[in-house]
Amino acid sequence: MGIRVHCRHTERIHEENIHHCCQHPDGHNDVTEKCAKETNFRLPSPNEEAIEDVTVDQVMSGTCWAKCVFDHFDLLHDRELNMTKVRAYYQRYHTSDPEYEKEMVNAYDHCHSKAETAAEDFLASPLIAAMNSDTMPCSPVSSIVMSCVVYNFFHNCPKNRWAHTAECEETLAFAKKCKDALTTM
């Protein structure tokens, strides 16, 4: 029997827990922790500091945090993601898990081609357009790319990494059917 999904009933969906659905090797991360302290961004917990541990909503509210992380690794140049640096980062820090490296590089590769258009759309939205540059202290480009990566990591999780819990199965079914109901999905 399949999962019944009602797009208006989001109370059973816990978007903040999706990082438990697709297992990843990261845990504590000095760079994300340092950037969180510098920008007053709240990470999920001391053991959940990977980029995949935060929701899209959290990333978008933490534009300065995402920019700090990307700046530290020198991943963004003139609003363009430097895929050579992304590949080098994952090859250097995740040598023991080449499958994870490949998944993440694919997610970044997919997202970097959409980043410019997504950034322009985001900046043109009425809410953001009403703000002036003084009220938006950091460019949202890093957050947009990072949000896309989180989204892709969740939706394209290999079966051997997927946590087959009722909550994860229900959240994935909900995300696929109700595309605009959750920020992260």
PDB file of C-alpha atoms in Angstrom:
ATOM      1  CA  MET A   1       0.000   0.000   0.000  1.00  0.00           C
ATOM      2  CA  GLY A   2       1.315   3.451  -0.912  1.00  0.00           C
ATOM      3  CA  ILE A   3       1.565   6.496   1.296  1.00  0.00           C
ATOM      4  CA  ARG A   4      -1.440   8.825   1.200  1.00  0.00           C
ATOM      5  CA  VAL A   5      -0.316  12.399   0.712  1.00  0.00           C
ATOM      6  CA  HIS A   6      -2.408  15.492   1.385  1.00  0.00           C
ATOM      7  CA  CYS A   7      -0.516  18.626   0.397  1.00  0.00           C
ATOM      8  CA  ARG A   8      -2.399  20.885   2.791  1.00  0.00           C
ATOM      9  CA  HIS A   9      -1.517  18.738   5.820  1.00  0.00           C
ATOM     10  CA  THR A  10       2.099  19.581   6.590  1.00  0.00           C
ATOM     11  CA  GLU A  11       1.912  18.990  10.341  1.00  0.00           C
ATOM     12  CA  ARG A  12       3.279  15.424  10.035  1.00  0.00           C
ATOM     13  CA  ILE A  13       6.224  16.542   7.910  1.00  0.00           C
ATOM     14  CA  HIS A  14       9.315  17.583   9.863  1.00  0.00           C
ATOM     15  CA  GLU A  15      11.469  19.373   7.336  1.00  0.00           C
ATOM     16  CA  GLU A  16      14.188  19.979   9.917  1.00  0.00           C
ATOM     17  CA  ASN A  17      14.857  16.214  10.119  1.00  0.00           C
ATOM     18  CA  ILE A  18      15.451  15.463   6.432  1.00  0.00           C
ATOM     19  CA  HIS A  19      19.216  15.321   6.896  1.00  0.00           C
ATOM     20  CA  HIS A  20      18.683  12.057   8.790  1.00  0.00           C
ATOM     21  CA  CYS A  21      17.105  10.481   5.689  1.00  0.00           C
ATOM     22  CA  CYS A  22      20.174  10.353   3.442  1.00  0.00           C
ATOM     23  CA  GLN A  23      23.263   9.300   5.365  1.00  0.00           C
ATOM     24  CA  HIS A  24      26.420  11.303   4.779  1.00  0.00           C
ATOM     25  CA  PRO A  25      29.888  11.066   6.325  1.00  0.00           C
ATOM     26  CA  ASP A  26      30.143  14.636   7.595  1.00  0.00           C
ATOM     27  CA  GLY A  27      29.498  15.522  11.191  1.00  0.00           C
ATOM     28  CA  HIS A  28      31.533  18.147  13.000  1.00  0.00           C
ATOM     29  CA  ASN A  29      32.948  20.724  10.600  1.00  0.00           C
ATOM     30  CA  ASP A  30      35.334  23.440  11.822  1.00  0.00           C
ATOM     31  CA  VAL A  31      34.601  25.784   8.908  1.00  0.00           C
ATOM     32  CA  THR A  32      30.803  25.685   9.178  1.00  0.00           C
ATOM     33  CA  GLU A  33      31.116  26.070  12.963  1.00  0.00           C
ATOM     34  CA  LYS A  34      33.516  29.052  12.634  1.00  0.00           C
ATOM     35  CA  CYS A  35      31.218  30.707  10.091  1.00  0.00           C
ATOM     36  CA  ALA A  36      28.169  30.057  12.278  1.00  0.00           C
ATOM     37  CA  LYS A  37      29.864  31.833  15.189  1.00  0.00           C
ATOM     38  CA  GLU A  38      30.958  34.752  12.996  1.00  0.00           C
ATOM     39  CA  THR A  39      27.470  35.247  11.535  1.00  0.00           C
ATOM     40  CA  ASN A  40      25.291  34.180  14.508  1.00  0.00           C
ATOM     41  CA  PHE A  41      23.877  31.291  12.481  1.00  0.00           C
ATOM     42  CA  ARG A  42      22.455  28.368  14.442  1.00  0.00           C
ATOM     43  CA  LEU A  43      23.582  24.919  13.258  1.00  0.00           C
ATOM     44  CA  PRO A  44      21.339  21.904  14.096  1.00  0.00           C
ATOM     45  CA  SER A  45      23.754  20.540  16.757  1.00  0.00           C
ATOM     46  CA  PRO A  46      27.494  20.159  17.502  1.00  0.00           C
ATOM     47  CA  ASN A  47      27.462  16.808  15.683  1.00  0.00           C
ATOM     48  CA  GLU A  48      25.400  18.047  12.737  1.00  0.00           C
ATOM     49  CA  GLU A  49      27.433  20.745  11.046  1.00  0.00           C
ATOM     50  CA  ALA A  50      27.637  19.503   7.466  1.00  0.00           C
ATOM     51  CA  ILE A  51      26.049  21.515   4.696  1.00  0.00           C
ATOM     52  CA  GLU A  52      23.542  18.676   4.265  1.00  0.00           C
ATOM     53  CA  ASP A  53      22.467  18.999   7.928  1.00  0.00           C
ATOM     54  CA  VAL A  54      20.633  22.276   7.422  1.00  0.00           C
ATOM     55  CA  THR A  55      17.359  22.882   5.617  1.00  0.00           C
ATOM     56  CA  VAL A  56      16.924  25.161   2.620  1.00  0.00           C
ATOM     57  CA  ASP A  57      14.909  27.522   4.816  1.00  0.00           C
ATOM     58  CA  GLN A  58      17.793  27.716   7.310  1.00  0.00           C
ATOM     59  CA  VAL A  59      20.330  28.306   4.545  1.00  0.00           C
ATOM     60  CA  MET A  60      18.257  31.064   2.985  1.00  0.00           C
ATOM     61  CA  SER A  61      17.943  32.792   6.362  1.00  0.00           C
ATOM     62  CA  GLY A  62      21.693  32.404   6.804  1.00  0.00           C
ATOM     63  CA  THR A  63      22.976  34.058   3.637  1.00  0.00           C
ATOM     64  CA  CYS A  64      26.047  35.418   5.424  1.00  0.00           C
ATOM     65  CA  TRP A  65      26.802  31.952   6.857  1.00  0.00           C
ATOM     66  CA  ALA A  66      26.625  30.336   3.403  1.00  0.00           C
ATOM     67  CA  LYS A  67      28.767  33.123   1.933  1.00  0.00           C
ATOM     68  CA  CYS A  68      31.339  32.650   4.713  1.00  0.00           C
ATOM     69  CA  VAL A  69      31.552  28.890   4.033  1.00  0.00           C
ATOM     70  CA  PHE A  70      31.898  29.405   0.280  1.00  0.00           C
ATOM     71  CA  ASP A  71      34.442  32.208   0.781  1.00  0.00           C
ATOM     72  CA  HIS A  72      36.557  30.029   3.076  1.00  0.00           C
ATOM     73  CA  PHE A  73      36.875  27.342   0.406  1.00  0.00           C
ATOM     74  CA  ASP A  74      37.066  29.955  -2.371  1.00  0.00           C
ATOM     75  CA  LEU A  75      34.184  28.264  -4.222  1.00  0.00           C
ATOM     76  CA  LEU A  76      32.520  31.340  -5.716  1.00  0.00           C
ATOM     77  CA  HIS A  77      34.012  33.941  -8.076  1.00  0.00           C
ATOM     78  CA  ASP A  78      31.873  36.777  -9.439  1.00  0.00           C
ATOM     79  CA  ARG A  79      28.657  34.875  -8.640  1.00  0.00           C
ATOM     80  CA  GLU A  80      29.957  31.785 -10.486  1.00  0.00           C
ATOM     81  CA  LEU A  81      30.618  28.500  -8.728  1.00  0.00           C
ATOM     82  CA  ASN A  82      34.170  27.282  -9.334  1.00  0.00           C
ATOM     83  CA  MET A  83      33.590  23.583 -10.023  1.00  0.00           C
ATOM     84  CA  THR A  84      37.340  22.884 -10.087  1.00  0.00           C
ATOM     85  CA  LYS A  85      37.552  24.015  -6.442  1.00  0.00           C
ATOM     86  CA  VAL A  86      34.382  22.075  -5.526  1.00  0.00           C
ATOM     87  CA  ARG A  87      35.846  18.870  -7.009  1.00  0.00           C
ATOM     88  CA  ALA A  88      39.189  19.490  -5.290  1.00  0.00           C
ATOM     89  CA  TYR A  89      37.466  19.998  -1.922  1.00  0.00           C
ATOM     90  CA  TYR A  90      35.460  16.762  -2.113  1.00  0.00           C
ATOM     91  CA  GLN A  91      38.411  14.783  -3.491  1.00  0.00           C
ATOM     92  CA  ARG A  92      40.670  16.014  -0.680  1.00  0.00           C
ATOM     93  CA  TYR A  93      38.285  15.681   2.274  1.00  0.00           C
ATOM     94  CA  HIS A  94      36.295  12.609   1.256  1.00  0.00           C
ATOM     95  CA  THR A  95      38.894  10.233  -0.169  1.00  0.00           C
ATOM     96  CA  SER A  96      37.517   7.355   1.924  1.00  0.00           C
ATOM     97  CA  ASP A  97      34.046   7.719   0.389  1.00  0.00           C
ATOM     98  CA  PRO A  98      34.270   8.201  -3.399  1.00  0.00           C
ATOM     99  CA  GLU A  99      30.533   7.555  -3.828  1.00  0.00           C
ATOM    100  CA  TYR A 100      29.712  10.476  -1.521  1.00  0.00           C
ATOM    101  CA  GLU A 101      32.256  12.641  -3.346  1.00  0.00           C
ATOM    102  CA  LYS A 102      30.558  11.813  -6.660  1.00  0.00           C
ATOM    103  CA  GLU A 103      27.039  12.489  -5.285  1.00  0.00           C
ATOM    104  CA  MET A 104      28.033  15.879  -3.939  1.00  0.00           C
ATOM    105  CA  VAL A 105      29.995  16.972  -7.012  1.00  0.00           C
ATOM    106  CA  ASN A 106      26.999  15.976  -9.166  1.00  0.00           C
ATOM    107  CA  ALA A 107      24.688  18.035  -6.946  1.00  0.00           C
ATOM    108  CA  TYR A 108      26.967  21.090  -7.160  1.00  0.00           C
ATOM    109  CA  ASP A 109      27.401  20.591 -10.892  1.00  0.00           C
ATOM    110  CA  HIS A 110      23.629  20.479 -11.366  1.00  0.00           C
ATOM    111  CA  CYS A 111      23.115  23.518  -9.136  1.00  0.00           C
ATOM    112  CA  HIS A 112      25.842  25.773 -10.435  1.00  0.00           C
ATOM    113  CA  SER A 113      24.237  25.965 -13.862  1.00  0.00           C
ATOM    114  CA  LYS A 114      21.002  27.171 -12.249  1.00  0.00           C
ATOM    115  CA  ALA A 115      22.545  29.549  -9.720  1.00  0.00           C
ATOM    116  CA  GLU A 116      22.699  32.676 -11.855  1.00  0.00           C
ATOM    117  CA  THR A 117      19.072  32.453 -12.976  1.00  0.00           C
ATOM    118  CA  ALA A 118      17.900  31.486  -9.483  1.00  0.00           C
ATOM    119  CA  ALA A 119      19.813  34.394  -7.943  1.00  0.00           C
ATOM    120  CA  GLU A 120      18.277  36.841 -10.421  1.00  0.00           C
ATOM    121  CA  ASP A 121      14.787  35.447  -9.755  1.00  0.00           C
ATOM    122  CA  PHE A 122      15.341  35.606  -5.992  1.00  0.00           C
ATOM    123  CA  LEU A 123      16.653  39.176  -6.114  1.00  0.00           C
ATOM    124  CA  ALA A 124      13.712  40.220  -8.319  1.00  0.00           C
ATOM    125  CA  SER A 125      11.079  38.779  -5.958  1.00  0.00           C
ATOM    126  CA  PRO A 126       8.836  41.538  -4.517  1.00  0.00           C
ATOM    127  CA  LEU A 127       9.922  40.929  -0.910  1.00  0.00           C
ATOM    128  CA  ILE A 128      13.642  41.117  -1.699  1.00  0.00           C
ATOM    129  CA  ALA A 129      13.211  43.927  -4.239  1.00  0.00           C
ATOM    130  CA  ALA A 130      11.526  45.986  -1.487  1.00  0.00           C
ATOM    131  CA  MET A 131      14.705  45.740   0.568  1.00  0.00           C
ATOM    132  CA  ASN A 132      17.690  47.839  -0.305  1.00  0.00           C
ATOM    133  CA  SER A 133      21.238  46.514  -0.348  1.00  0.00           C
ATOM    134  CA  ASP A 134      21.808  47.926   3.153  1.00  0.00           C
ATOM    135  CA  THR A 135      19.226  45.557   4.645  1.00  0.00           C
ATOM    136  CA  MET A 136      20.654  42.515   2.857  1.00  0.00           C
ATOM    137  CA  PRO A 137      24.186  42.292   4.208  1.00  0.00           C
ATOM    138  CA  CYS A 138      25.304  39.329   2.076  1.00  0.00           C
ATOM    139  CA  SER A 139      24.666  38.215  -1.466  1.00  0.00           C
ATOM    140  CA  PRO A 140      22.245  35.256  -1.573  1.00  0.00           C
ATOM    141  CA  VAL A 141      24.113  33.415  -4.358  1.00  0.00           C
ATOM    142  CA  SER A 142      25.965  31.076  -1.965  1.00  0.00           C
ATOM    143  CA  SER A 143      22.697  30.303  -0.162  1.00  0.00           C
ATOM    144  CA  ILE A 144      20.902  29.610  -3.419  1.00  0.00           C
ATOM    145  CA  VAL A 145      23.587  27.160  -4.561  1.00  0.00           C
ATOM    146  CA  MET A 146      23.790  25.524  -1.123  1.00  0.00           C
ATOM    147  CA  SER A 147      19.989  25.206  -0.943  1.00  0.00           C
ATOM    148  CA  CYS A 148      19.941  23.536  -4.340  1.00  0.00           C
ATOM    149  CA  VAL A 149      22.665  21.105  -3.205  1.00  0.00           C
ATOM    150  CA  VAL A 150      20.657  20.171  -0.061  1.00  0.00           C
ATOM    151  CA  TYR A 151      17.555  19.661  -2.230  1.00  0.00           C
ATOM    152  CA  ASN A 152      19.427  17.455  -4.723  1.00  0.00           C
ATOM    153  CA  PHE A 153      21.170  15.439  -2.031  1.00  0.00           C
ATOM    154  CA  PHE A 154      17.776  14.581  -0.476  1.00  0.00           C
ATOM    155  CA  HIS A 155      15.983  13.799  -3.752  1.00  0.00           C
ATOM    156  CA  ASN A 156      18.793  11.793  -5.342  1.00  0.00           C
ATOM    157  CA  CYS A 157      19.903   9.789  -2.353  1.00  0.00           C
ATOM    158  CA  PRO A 158      21.266   6.344  -3.339  1.00  0.00           C
ATOM    159  CA  LYS A 159      19.198   3.464  -1.954  1.00  0.00           C
ATOM    160  CA  ASN A 160      22.079   2.175   0.170  1.00  0.00           C
ATOM    161  CA  ARG A 161      22.266   5.545   2.007  1.00  0.00           C
ATOM    162  CA  TRP A 162      18.525   6.035   2.450  1.00  0.00           C
ATOM    163  CA  ALA A 163      17.071   5.592   5.948  1.00  0.00           C
ATOM    164  CA  HIS A 164      13.941   3.568   5.331  1.00  0.00           C
ATOM    165  CA  THR A 165      11.974   5.092   8.197  1.00  0.00           C
ATOM    166  CA  ALA A 166       8.305   5.958   8.002  1.00  0.00           C
ATOM    167  CA  GLU A 167       9.128   9.645   8.495  1.00  0.00           C
ATOM    168  CA  CYS A 168      11.662   9.692   5.639  1.00  0.00           C
ATOM    169  CA  GLU A 169       9.407   7.763   3.250  1.00  0.00           C
ATOM    170  CA  GLU A 170       6.449  10.022   4.050  1.00  0.00           C
ATOM    171  CA  THR A 171       8.540  13.188   3.676  1.00  0.00           C
ATOM    172  CA  LEU A 172       9.937  12.076   0.309  1.00  0.00           C
ATOM    173  CA  ALA A 173       6.463  11.138  -0.980  1.00  0.00           C
ATOM    174  CA  PHE A 174       5.142  14.487   0.243  1.00  0.00           C
ATOM    175  CA  ALA A 175       8.043  16.396  -1.360  1.00  0.00           C
ATOM    176  CA  LYS A 176       7.512  14.691  -4.711  1.00  0.00           C
ATOM    177  CA  LYS A 177       3.758  15.273  -4.794  1.00  0.00           C
ATOM    178  CA  CYS A 178       3.560  18.703  -3.144  1.00  0.00           C
ATOM    179  CA  LYS A 179       6.420  20.489  -4.860  1.00  0.00           C
ATOM    180  CA  ASP A 180       5.729  23.966  -3.443  1.00  0.00           C
ATOM    181  CA  ALA A 181       4.542  22.995   0.030  1.00  0.00           C
ATOM    182  CA  LEU A 182       7.951  22.800   1.716  1.00  0.00           C
ATOM    183  CA  THR A 183      10.841  25.209   1.327  1.00  0.00           C
ATOM    184  CA  THR A 184      13.454  22.470   1.294  1.00  0.00           C
ATOM    185  CA  MET A 185      11.717  20.198  -1.146  1.00  0.00           C
TER     186      MET A 185
END
